[in-house]
């Protein structure tokens, strides 16, 4: 029938309209914008009904764990007992190669004593106006060293000064990554063999190997 689609659409709108007031009544005593109401009604847990708007920028809708905006570099926590602030990036260059718009620029570090290249970036730049937030760099990094950030409020009038992120601006502590990605970071730690930096894990594995090699043979084995 002609116009049936229009009627159906209006029915959906009416349903949302009515549900909005029913939901409002549910949170009447608790405050429409109480933490409880806000958490449920902002619509990320599949429990929300009706319409619920937030007053951005004072209020923000929480983003899901898999949300991605521009990348950041993971560094060890600054209070880490073994390697405080160490880069996880080895400057292998894979992320720069796979980046579709080619907005990553890396300068490999050099050992000042030997003059040989070292597995750490001396400089790392990402042009965040060119970045298309695809997440390929994070997907392809073999060292879990580059991840997608949740911070989307990056607008500025200063194109060069503010939108070409250098290593300092890109680097964020491992605890920040864990707080953004509790599930993914746990999966990665399990695959890696621990929460620590790969160099610490390597050193531990080496020490364990040396200890077991030097240990006296167990009787009966
Ligand atoms: S972020 Fe990862 S992929 Fe990119 S250079 Fe560093 S280690 Fe390699
Ligand atoms: S998210 Fe995509 S476009 Fe942005 S730096 Fe990574 S690979 Fe490049």
Coordinates of N, CA and C and ligand atoms in Angstrom, one line a residue:
X1 N 0.8 -1.2 0.0 CA 0.0 0.0 0.0 C 0.9 1.3 0.0
X2 N 0.5 2.2 -0.8 CA 1.3 3.4 -0.9 C 1.3 4.2 0.5
X3 N 2.5 4.5 1.0 CA 2.6 5.3 2.2 C 2.8 4.4 3.4
X4 N 2.8 3.0 3.2 CA 2.9 2.1 4.4 C 4.3 2.3 5.0
X5 N 5.3 2.5 4.2 CA 6.6 2.7 4.7 C 6.7 3.9 5.6
X6 N 6.0 4.9 5.2 CA 6.0 6.2 5.9 C 5.4 6.0 7.3
X7 N 4.3 5.2 7.3 CA 3.5 5.0 8.5 C 4.4 4.1 9.5
X8 N 5.1 3.1 8.9 CA 5.9 2.3 9.7 C 7.0 3.1 10.4
X9 N 7.6 4.0 9.6 CA 8.7 4.9 10.1 C 8.2 5.8 11.2
X10 N 7.0 6.3 11.0 CA 6.4 7.2 12.1 C 6.1 6.4 13.3
X11 N 5.8 5.1 13.1 CA 5.5 4.2 14.3 C 6.7 4.0 15.1
X12 N 7.9 3.8 14.4 CA 9.2 3.6 15.1 C 9.5 4.9 15.9
X13 N 9.3 6.0 15.3 CA 9.6 7.3 16.0 C 8.7 7.5 17.2
X14 N 7.4 7.1 17.0 CA 6.5 7.3 18.1 C 6.9 6.3 19.3
X15 N 7.3 5.1 18.9 CA 7.7 4.2 20.0 C 8.9 4.7 20.8
X16 N 9.9 5.3 20.1 CA 11.0 5.9 20.8 C 10.6 7.0 21.6
X17 N 9.7 7.8 21.1 CA 9.2 9.0 21.8 C 8.5 8.6 23.2
X18 N 7.7 7.6 23.1 CA 7.0 7.1 24.3 C 8.0 6.5 25.3
X19 N 8.9 5.6 24.7 CA 9.9 5.0 25.6 C 10.7 6.0 26.3
X20 N 11.0 7.1 25.7 CA 11.8 8.1 26.3 C 11.2 8.5 27.7
X21 N 9.9 8.7 27.7 CA 9.2 9.2 28.9 C 9.1 8.1 29.9
X22 N 8.9 6.9 29.4 CA 8.9 5.7 30.4 C 10.2 5.6 31.1
X23 N 11.3 5.7 30.3 CA 12.6 5.6 30.9 C 12.9 6.7 31.8
X24 N 12.4 7.9 31.5 CA 12.6 9.1 32.4 C 12.0 8.8 33.7
X25 N 10.8 8.2 33.7 CA 10.1 7.9 34.9 C 10.8 6.9 35.8
X26 N 11.5 5.9 35.1 CA 12.3 4.9 35.9 C 13.4 5.6 36.7
X27 N 14.0 6.6 36.2 CA 15.1 7.3 36.9 C 14.7 8.5 37.7
X28 N 13.3 8.7 37.9 CA 12.8 9.9 38.4 C 13.4 10.3 39.8
X29 N 13.5 9.3 40.7 CA 14.0 9.6 42.0 C 15.5 9.7 42.1
X30 N 16.1 9.1 41.1 CA 17.6 9.0 41.1 C 18.3 10.1 40.4
X31 N 17.5 10.9 39.7 CA 18.2 11.9 38.9 C 18.4 11.5 37.5
X32 N 17.9 12.2 36.5 CA 18.0 11.8 35.1 C 19.4 11.6 34.7
X33 N 20.3 12.4 35.3 CA 21.7 12.4 34.8 C 22.6 11.9 36.0
X34 N 22.0 11.0 36.8 CA 22.8 10.4 37.8 C 23.8 9.4 37.1
X35 N 24.9 9.0 37.8 CA 25.8 8.1 37.2 C 25.1 6.8 36.7
X36 N 24.2 6.3 37.5 CA 23.5 5.1 37.1 C 22.7 5.2 35.9
X37 N 21.9 6.3 35.8 CA 21.1 6.6 34.7 C 21.9 6.8 33.4
X38 N 23.0 7.6 33.6 CA 23.8 8.0 32.5 C 24.5 6.8 31.9
X39 N 25.0 5.9 32.8 CA 25.8 4.7 32.3 C 24.9 3.8 31.5
X40 N 23.6 3.6 32.0 CA 22.7 2.7 31.3 C 22.2 3.3 30.0
X41 N 21.8 4.6 30.1 CA 21.0 5.2 29.1 C 21.8 5.8 27.9
X42 N 23.1 5.8 28.1 CA 23.9 6.3 26.9 C 24.0 5.3 25.8
X43 N 23.5 4.1 26.0 CA 23.3 3.3 24.9 C 24.4 2.3 24.4
X44 N 25.4 2.1 25.3 CA 26.5 1.2 24.9 C 26.3 -0.2 25.3
X45 N 25.4 -0.4 26.2 CA 25.2 -1.8 26.8 C 24.0 -2.5 26.3
X46 N 23.3 -1.9 25.3 CA 22.1 -2.5 24.7 C 20.9 -2.5 25.6
X47 N 21.0 -1.7 26.7 CA 19.8 -1.7 27.6 C 19.0 -0.4 27.5
X48 N 19.5 0.5 26.7 CA 18.8 1.8 26.6 C 17.6 1.7 25.7
X49 N 16.6 2.5 26.1 CA 15.4 2.6 25.3 C 15.1 4.1 25.2
X50 N 14.3 4.4 24.1 CA 14.0 5.8 23.9 C 15.2 6.6 23.5
X51 N 15.0 7.9 23.7 CA 16.0 8.9 23.3 C 16.7 9.4 24.5
X52 N 18.0 9.5 24.4 CA 18.8 10.1 25.6 C 19.9 10.9 25.0
X53 N 19.9 12.2 25.2 CA 20.9 13.0 24.6 C 21.9 13.4 25.7
X54 N 23.1 13.7 25.4 CA 24.1 14.1 26.3 C 24.5 15.5 26.0
X55 N 24.9 16.3 27.0 CA 25.2 17.7 26.8 C 26.7 17.8 26.6
X56 N 27.1 17.4 25.4 CA 28.5 17.5 25.0 C 28.9 19.0 24.9
X57 N 30.1 19.4 25.3 CA 31.2 18.6 25.8 C 31.3 18.4 27.3
X58 N 30.3 18.9 28.0 CA 30.4 18.7 29.5 C 30.2 17.2 29.7
X59 N 29.3 16.5 29.0 CA 29.0 15.1 29.1 C 29.5 14.4 27.9
X60 N 30.1 13.2 28.0 CA 30.5 12.5 26.8 C 30.0 11.1 26.9
X61 N 29.8 10.6 25.7 CA 29.4 9.2 25.6 C 30.7 8.4 25.7
X62 N 30.7 7.4 26.6 CA 31.8 6.5 26.7 C 32.0 5.7 25.4
X63 N 33.3 5.5 25.0 CA 33.5 4.8 23.7 C 33.8 3.3 24.1
X64 N 33.5 2.4 23.2 CA 33.8 1.0 23.4 C 35.3 0.7 23.3
X65 N 35.7 -0.4 23.9 CA 37.1 -0.7 23.9 C 37.7 -0.7 22.5
X66 N 37.0 -1.2 21.5 CA 37.6 -1.3 20.2 C 37.5 0.0 19.4
X67 N 37.0 1.1 20.1 CA 37.0 2.4 19.4 C 38.4 2.8 19.0
X68 N 38.6 3.4 17.8 CA 40.0 3.8 17.5 C 40.0 5.2 16.9
X69 N 41.0 6.0 17.3 CA 41.2 7.3 16.7 C 42.7 7.3 16.3
X70 N 43.4 8.3 16.5 CA 44.8 8.3 16.0 C 45.7 7.4 16.9
X71 N 46.8 6.9 16.4 CA 47.6 5.9 17.1 C 48.5 6.6 18.2
X72 N 48.9 5.8 19.1 CA 49.9 6.3 20.1 C 51.0 5.2 20.3
X73 N 52.1 5.6 20.8 CA 53.2 4.6 21.0 C 53.2 4.2 22.4
X74 N 53.3 2.9 22.7 CA 53.3 2.4 24.0 C 54.8 2.4 24.5
X75 N 54.9 3.0 25.7 CA 56.3 3.0 26.4 C 56.1 2.3 27.8
X76 N 57.1 1.8 28.3 CA 57.0 1.3 29.7 C 56.6 2.4 30.7
X77 N 55.9 1.9 31.8 CA 55.6 2.9 32.8 C 56.8 3.6 33.3
X78 N 56.6 4.9 33.6 CA 57.8 5.7 34.1 C 58.3 5.2 35.4
X79 N 57.5 4.5 36.2 CA 58.0 4.0 37.5 C 58.3 2.5 37.4
X80 N 58.5 2.0 36.2 CA 58.8 0.6 36.0 C 60.1 0.3 36.7
X81 N 60.2 -0.8 37.4 CA 61.5 -1.1 38.1 C 62.6 -1.5 37.2
X82 N 62.3 -2.1 36.1 CA 63.3 -2.7 35.2 C 63.7 -1.7 34.1
X83 N 62.8 -1.2 33.3 CA 63.1 -0.3 32.2 C 62.1 0.8 32.2
X84 N 62.3 1.8 33.1 CA 61.3 2.9 33.1 C 61.3 3.7 31.8
X85 N 60.1 3.9 31.3 CA 59.9 4.7 30.1 C 60.5 4.1 28.8
X86 N 60.9 2.9 28.8 CA 61.5 2.3 27.6 C 60.5 2.2 26.4
X87 N 61.0 2.4 25.2 CA 60.1 2.3 24.0 C 59.8 0.8 23.8
X88 N 58.6 0.5 23.4 CA 58.3 -0.8 23.0 C 58.6 -0.9 21.5
X89 N 58.6 0.2 20.8 CA 58.9 0.3 19.4 C 60.3 -0.1 19.1
X90 N 60.6 -0.9 18.1 CA 61.9 -1.3 17.8 C 62.4 -0.6 16.5
X91 N 61.5 0.3 16.0 CA 61.7 1.1 14.7 C 62.0 0.1 13.6
X92 N 61.2 -1.0 13.6 CA 61.3 -1.9 12.5 C 60.7 -1.3 11.2
X93 N 59.8 -0.4 11.3 CA 59.3 0.3 10.1 C 58.1 -0.4 9.4
X94 N 57.6 -1.5 10.0 CA 56.5 -2.2 9.4 C 55.2 -1.3 9.4
X95 N 54.9 -0.6 10.5 CA 53.7 0.3 10.5 C 53.8 1.4 9.4
X96 N 55.0 1.9 9.2 CA 55.1 2.9 8.1 C 54.9 2.4 6.8
X97 N 55.3 1.1 6.6 CA 55.1 0.5 5.3 C 53.7 0.2 5.0
X98 N 52.9 -0.3 6.0 CA 51.6 -0.7 5.8 C 50.6 0.5 5.8
X99 N 51.0 1.6 6.3 CA 50.1 2.8 6.5 C 49.6 3.2 5.1
X100 N 48.3 3.1 4.8 CA 47.8 3.4 3.5 C 48.1 4.8 3.0
X101 N 47.9 5.9 3.8 CA 48.2 7.2 3.3 C 49.6 7.7 3.6
X102 N 50.4 6.7 4.1 CA 51.9 7.0 4.3 C 52.1 8.3 5.2
X103 N 51.5 8.2 6.4 CA 51.6 9.4 7.3 C 52.5 9.2 8.5
X104 N 53.2 8.0 8.5 CA 54.2 7.7 9.6 C 55.6 7.9 9.1
X105 N 56.4 8.6 9.9 CA 57.8 8.8 9.5 C 58.6 8.5 10.7
X106 N 59.6 7.5 10.5 CA 60.4 7.0 11.7 C 61.9 7.3 11.4
X107 N 62.6 7.7 12.4 CA 64.1 7.8 12.3 C 64.6 6.8 13.3
X108 N 65.3 5.8 12.8 CA 65.9 4.8 13.7 C 67.0 5.4 14.5
X109 N 67.1 4.9 15.8 CA 68.2 5.4 16.7 C 69.5 4.8 16.3
X110 N 70.6 5.5 16.8 CA 71.9 5.0 16.6 C 72.7 4.9 17.9
X111 N 73.4 3.8 18.1 CA 74.2 3.7 19.3 C 75.3 4.7 19.3
X112 N 75.4 5.6 20.3 CA 76.4 6.7 20.2 C 77.8 6.2 20.4
X113 N 78.0 5.0 21.0 CA 79.4 4.4 21.1 C 79.8 3.7 19.9
X114 N 79.0 2.8 19.4 CA 79.4 2.0 18.2 C 79.0 2.6 16.9
X115 N 78.0 3.5 16.9 CA 77.5 4.1 15.6 C 76.6 3.2 14.9
X116 N 76.3 2.1 15.5 CA 75.4 1.1 14.8 C 74.0 1.4 15.1
X117 N 73.1 1.0 14.2 CA 71.7 1.2 14.4 C 71.2 0.5 15.6
X118 N 70.3 1.0 16.4 CA 69.8 0.3 17.6 C 68.2 0.2 17.4
X119 N 67.7 -0.9 18.1 CA 66.3 -1.1 17.9 C 65.4 -0.2 18.7
X120 N 65.4 1.0 18.4 CA 64.6 2.0 19.1 C 64.5 3.2 18.2
X121 N 63.3 3.9 18.2 CA 63.2 5.1 17.3 C 63.8 6.3 18.0
X122 N 64.6 7.0 17.2 CA 65.1 8.3 17.6 C 64.0 9.4 17.5
X123 N 63.3 9.3 16.3 CA 62.2 10.2 16.1 C 61.1 9.4 15.5
X124 N 59.9 9.8 15.8 CA 58.7 9.1 15.3 C 57.6 10.2 15.1
X125 N 57.1 10.3 13.9 CA 56.1 11.3 13.6 C 54.9 10.7 12.9
X126 N 53.7 11.2 13.3 CA 52.5 10.8 12.6 C 51.7 12.1 12.3
X127 N 51.4 12.3 11.0 CA 50.6 13.4 10.6 C 49.1 13.1 10.9
X128 N 48.5 13.6 11.9 CA 47.2 13.1 12.3 C 46.1 13.7 11.4
X129 N 46.4 14.7 10.6 CA 45.4 15.1 9.6 C 45.4 14.2 8.4
X130 N 46.4 13.5 8.2 CA 46.5 12.5 7.0 C 46.0 11.2 7.5
X131 N 46.3 10.8 8.7 CA 45.9 9.5 9.3 C 44.4 9.3 9.1
X132 N 44.0 8.1 8.6 CA 42.6 7.9 8.4 C 42.0 6.9 9.5
X133 N 42.8 6.7 10.5 CA 42.3 6.0 11.7 C 41.9 4.5 11.3
X134 N 42.6 4.0 10.4 CA 42.3 2.6 9.9 C 42.7 1.6 10.9
X135 N 43.8 1.8 11.7 CA 44.3 0.9 12.7 C 45.2 -0.2 12.1
X136 N 45.6 -0.1 10.8 CA 46.5 -1.0 10.2 C 47.9 -1.1 11.0
X137 N 48.4 0.1 11.4 CA 49.7 0.1 12.1 C 49.6 -0.7 13.3
X138 N 48.5 -0.6 14.1 CA 48.4 -1.3 15.3 C 48.2 -2.8 15.1
X139 N 47.5 -3.1 14.0 CA 47.2 -4.5 13.7 C 48.5 -5.2 13.3
X140 N 49.4 -4.5 12.5 CA 50.6 -5.1 12.0 C 51.8 -5.1 12.9
X141 N 51.8 -4.2 13.8 CA 53.0 -4.1 14.7 C 53.3 -5.4 15.4
X142 N 54.5 -6.0 15.2 CA 54.8 -7.3 15.8 C 55.2 -7.1 17.3
X143 N 55.3 -5.9 17.8 CA 55.8 -5.7 19.2 C 54.7 -5.1 20.1
X144 N 53.5 -5.0 19.7 CA 52.4 -4.4 20.5 C 52.8 -3.0 20.8
X145 N 53.5 -2.3 20.0 CA 54.1 -1.0 20.4 C 53.3 0.2 19.9
X146 N 52.3 0.0 19.0 CA 51.5 1.1 18.5 C 50.1 0.7 18.6
X147 N 49.3 1.6 19.2 CA 47.9 1.3 19.5 C 47.0 2.5 19.2
X148 N 45.8 2.2 19.0 CA 44.8 3.3 18.6 C 44.3 3.9 19.9
X149 N 44.4 5.3 19.9 CA 43.9 6.0 21.1 C 42.4 6.2 21.1
X150 N 41.9 6.6 22.2 CA 40.4 6.9 22.3 C 40.2 8.4 22.3
X151 N 41.2 9.2 22.3 CA 41.1 10.6 22.4 C 40.7 11.2 21.0
X152 N 39.5 11.7 20.9 CA 39.1 12.2 19.6 C 39.0 13.7 19.6
X153 N 39.3 14.4 20.7 CA 39.2 15.8 20.7 C 40.5 16.5 20.4
X154 N 40.8 16.5 19.1 CA 42.1 17.0 18.7 C 42.1 18.2 17.8
X155 N 41.0 18.8 17.7 CA 40.8 20.0 16.8 C 41.7 21.1 17.2
X156 N 42.4 21.8 16.3 CA 43.2 22.9 16.6 C 43.4 23.8 15.3
X157 N 43.7 25.0 15.5 CA 44.0 25.9 14.4 C 45.4 25.8 13.9
X158 N 46.3 25.1 14.7 CA 47.7 25.1 14.3 C 48.0 23.7 13.7
X159 N 48.0 23.7 12.4 CA 48.2 22.5 11.6 C 49.5 21.9 11.8
X160 N 50.6 22.6 11.8 CA 52.0 22.1 11.9 C 52.3 21.8 13.3
X161 N 52.1 22.8 14.2 CA 52.5 22.6 15.6 C 51.7 21.6 16.4
X162 N 50.4 21.5 16.0 CA 49.6 20.6 16.9 C 49.2 19.3 16.2
X163 N 49.2 19.2 14.9 CA 48.7 18.1 14.2 C 49.8 17.1 13.6
X164 N 51.0 17.5 13.8 CA 52.1 16.5 13.4 C 52.6 16.0 14.8
X165 N 52.2 14.9 15.2 CA 52.6 14.4 16.5 C 54.0 13.8 16.5
X166 N 54.8 14.3 17.4 CA 56.2 13.7 17.5 C 56.3 12.6 18.5
X167 N 57.4 12.1 18.7 CA 57.6 10.9 19.6 C 57.1 11.2 21.0
X168 N 57.4 12.4 21.5 CA 57.0 12.8 22.8 C 55.5 12.8 23.0
X169 N 54.9 13.4 22.0 CA 53.4 13.5 22.0 C 52.7 12.2 21.8
X170 N 53.4 11.3 21.0 CA 52.8 10.0 20.8 C 53.0 9.0 21.9
X171 N 54.0 9.2 22.7 CA 54.3 8.2 23.7 C 53.4 8.2 24.9
X172 N 52.9 7.1 25.2 CA 52.0 7.0 26.4 C 52.3 5.7 27.2
X173 N 52.2 5.8 28.5 CA 52.6 4.7 29.4 C 51.8 3.5 29.1
X174 N 52.4 2.3 29.4 CA 51.7 1.1 29.3 C 50.4 1.0 30.1
X175 N 50.4 1.6 31.3 CA 49.2 1.6 32.1 C 48.1 2.3 31.5
X176 N 48.4 3.3 30.7 CA 47.3 4.0 29.9 C 46.7 3.0 28.9
X177 N 47.6 2.3 28.2 CA 47.1 1.3 27.2 C 46.2 0.3 27.9
X178 N 46.6 -0.2 29.1 CA 45.9 -1.2 29.8 C 44.5 -0.7 30.2
X179 N 44.5 0.6 30.6 CA 43.2 1.2 31.0 C 42.2 1.3 29.9
X180 N 42.8 1.6 28.7 CA 41.9 1.7 27.5 C 41.4 0.4 27.0
X181 N 42.3 -0.6 27.0 CA 42.1 -1.9 26.4 C 42.3 -3.0 27.4
X182 N 41.4 -3.2 28.4 CA 41.7 -4.2 29.4 C 41.6 -5.6 28.8
X183 N 40.7 -5.9 27.9 CA 40.6 -7.2 27.3 C 41.7 -7.5 26.4
X184 N 41.9 -6.6 25.4 CA 43.0 -6.8 24.4 C 44.4 -6.9 25.0
X185 N 44.7 -6.0 26.0 CA 46.0 -6.0 26.6 C 46.2 -7.3 27.3
X186 N 45.2 -7.9 28.0 CA 45.3 -9.2 28.7 C 45.6 -10.3 27.7
X187 N 44.9 -10.3 26.6 CA 45.1 -11.3 25.5 C 46.5 -11.2 25.0
X188 N 47.0 -10.0 24.8 CA 48.4 -9.8 24.2 C 49.4 -10.3 25.3
X189 N 49.2 -9.9 26.5 CA 50.1 -10.3 27.6 C 50.2 -11.8 27.7
X190 N 49.1 -12.5 27.5 CA 49.1 -14.0 27.6 C 49.9 -14.5 26.4
X191 N 49.7 -14.0 25.3 CA 50.4 -14.5 24.1 C 51.9 -14.2 24.2
X192 N 52.2 -13.1 24.8 CA 53.6 -12.6 24.9 C 54.4 -13.4 26.0
X193 N 53.6 -13.9 27.0 CA 54.2 -14.6 28.1 C 54.3 -13.7 29.4
X194 N 53.7 -12.6 29.5 CA 53.8 -11.8 30.7 C 53.4 -10.3 30.4
X195 N 53.3 -9.5 31.4 CA 52.9 -8.1 31.3 C 54.1 -7.3 31.0
X196 N 55.3 -7.8 31.2 CA 56.5 -6.9 31.1 C 56.9 -6.6 29.7
X197 N 57.8 -5.7 29.6 CA 58.4 -5.3 28.3 C 59.1 -6.6 27.7
X198 N 59.2 -6.7 26.4 CA 59.8 -7.9 25.8 C 61.2 -8.1 26.2
X199 N 62.0 -7.1 26.5 CA 63.4 -7.2 26.8 C 63.5 -7.8 28.3
X200 N 62.5 -7.4 29.1 CA 62.5 -8.0 30.5 C 62.2 -9.4 30.4
X201 N 61.2 -9.7 29.6 CA 60.8 -11.2 29.5 C 61.9 -12.0 28.9
X202 N 62.7 -11.4 27.9 CA 63.8 -12.1 27.4 C 64.9 -12.4 28.4
X203 N 65.1 -11.3 29.2 CA 66.2 -11.5 30.2 C 65.8 -12.5 31.3
X204 N 64.5 -12.5 31.6 CA 64.0 -13.5 32.6 C 64.1 -14.9 32.1
X205 N 63.8 -15.1 30.8 CA 63.8 -16.4 30.2 C 65.3 -16.9 30.1
X206 N 66.2 -16.0 29.8 CA 67.6 -16.3 29.7 C 68.1 -16.7 31.1
X207 N 67.7 -15.9 32.1 CA 68.2 -16.2 33.5 C 67.7 -17.6 34.0
X208 N 66.4 -17.9 33.6 CA 65.8 -19.2 34.0 C 66.5 -20.3 33.3
X209 N 66.9 -20.1 32.0 CA 67.6 -21.1 31.2 C 69.0 -21.4 31.9
X210 N 69.7 -20.3 32.2 CA 71.0 -20.4 32.8 C 70.9 -21.2 34.1
X211 N 69.9 -20.8 34.9 CA 69.7 -21.4 36.2 C 69.5 -22.9 36.1
X212 N 68.6 -23.3 35.1 CA 68.2 -24.7 35.0 C 69.4 -25.5 34.4
X213 N 70.2 -24.8 33.5 CA 71.4 -25.5 33.0 C 72.5 -25.8 34.1
X214 N 72.6 -24.8 35.0 CA 73.6 -25.0 36.1 C 73.1 -25.8 37.3
X215 N 71.8 -26.0 37.3 CA 71.2 -26.7 38.5 C 71.6 -28.2 38.5
X216 N 71.9 -28.8 39.6 CA 72.2 -30.2 39.6 C 71.0 -31.1 39.2
X217 N 71.3 -32.2 38.5 CA 70.3 -33.0 38.0 C 69.5 -33.6 39.1
X218 N 68.1 -33.6 39.0 CA 67.3 -34.1 40.0 C 67.3 -35.7 40.0
X219 N 67.5 -36.2 41.2 CA 67.5 -37.7 41.2 C 66.3 -38.3 40.6
X220 N 66.5 -39.4 39.9 CA 65.3 -40.1 39.3 C 64.9 -39.5 38.0
X221 N 65.6 -38.4 37.5 CA 65.1 -37.8 36.2 C 66.1 -38.0 35.1
Ligands
LIG1 S1 55.5 0.8 16.1 FE1 55.7 -1.4 15.8 S2 55.6 -1.7 13.6 FE2 56.0 0.5 13.9 S3 58.2 0.7 13.8 FE3 57.7 0.4 15.9 S4 57.8 -1.7 16.3 FE4 57.8 -1.5 14.1
LIG2 S1 45.7 4.4 11.7 FE1 46.0 3.9 9.5 S2 46.4 5.8 8.5 FE2 46.7 6.2 10.7 S3 48.8 5.9 11.0 FE3 47.9 3.9 11.4 S4 48.1 2.9 9.4 FE4 48.4 5.1 9.0

